[in-house]
GROMACS .gro file of C-alpha atoms in nm:
model
   54
    1MET     CA    1  -0.912   1.489   2.489
    2THR     CA    2  -0.828   1.434   2.876
    3THR     CA    3  -0.544   1.200   2.972
    4PRO     CA    4  -0.799   0.955   3.159
    5LEU     CA    5  -1.002   0.942   2.833
    6PHE     CA    6  -0.661   0.885   2.614
    7LEU     CA    7  -0.570   0.605   2.852
    8LEU     CA    8  -0.922   0.469   2.869
    9ARG     CA    9  -0.935   0.432   2.465
   10CYS     CA   10  -0.584   0.294   2.486
   11VAL     CA   11  -0.708  -0.002   2.706
   12GLN     CA   12  -0.984  -0.034   2.488
   13ILE     CA   13  -0.767  -0.071   2.155
   14GLY     CA   14  -0.561  -0.322   2.369
   15LEU     CA   15  -0.206  -0.106   2.361
   16HIS     CA   16   0.047  -0.174   2.614
   17VAL     CA   17   0.209   0.112   2.810
   18SER     CA   18   0.535   0.041   2.634
   19GLU     CA   19   0.391   0.086   2.283
   20LEU     CA   20   0.270   0.444   2.369
   21ASP     CA   21   0.655   0.551   2.336
   22LEU     CA   22   0.567   0.465   1.935
   23LEU     CA   23   0.243   0.610   1.858
   24THR     CA   24   0.121   0.958   1.857
   25ILE     CA   25  -0.223   1.086   1.996
   26GLY     CA   26  -0.368   1.101   1.630
   27THR     CA   27  -0.254   0.761   1.540
   28VAL     CA   28  -0.449   0.613   1.841
   29ASN     CA   29  -0.752   0.824   1.782
   30ASP     CA   30  -0.713   0.656   1.448
   31MET     CA   31  -0.707   0.309   1.568
   32TYR     CA   32  -1.011   0.373   1.796
   33ALA     CA   33  -1.230   0.524   1.510
   34GLU     CA   34  -1.106   0.229   1.286
   35MET     CA   35  -1.204  -0.023   1.580
   36SER     CA   36  -1.525   0.149   1.606
   37ASN     CA   37  -1.584   0.074   1.226
   38ASP     CA   38  -1.548  -0.301   1.302
   39ASP     CA   39  -1.867  -0.397   1.343
   40TRP     CA   40  -2.007  -0.205   1.046
   41ASP     CA   41  -2.210  -0.419   0.794
   42TYR     CA   42  -2.088  -0.259   0.480
   43PRO     CA   43  -2.380  -0.323   0.194
   44GLU     CA   44  -2.137  -0.398  -0.068
   45ILE     CA   45  -1.736  -0.475  -0.070
   46ALA     CA   46  -1.532  -0.414  -0.336
   47THR     CA   47  -1.387  -0.729  -0.546
   48GLN     CA   48  -1.092  -0.769  -0.738
   49GLU     CA   49  -1.245  -0.659  -1.059
   50MET     CA   50  -1.379  -0.337  -0.907
   51MET     CA   51  -1.038  -0.216  -0.797
   52ASP     CA   52  -0.889  -0.289  -1.153
   53ARG     CA   53  -1.150  -0.088  -1.324
   54PHE     CA   54  -1.081   0.182  -1.051
   0.00000   0.00000   0.00000
């Protein structure tokens, strides 16, 4: 990953420059991946009963 791409991802996530001291590159990548999953329509969402059985 290049520096410009990393900074672009930070902007897309909504991170401030001062927050970058607290985060690793891996954390930013994970946050970006999770942001991409926000629009996914899951066919089934677990209920509390399902979690209890798990």
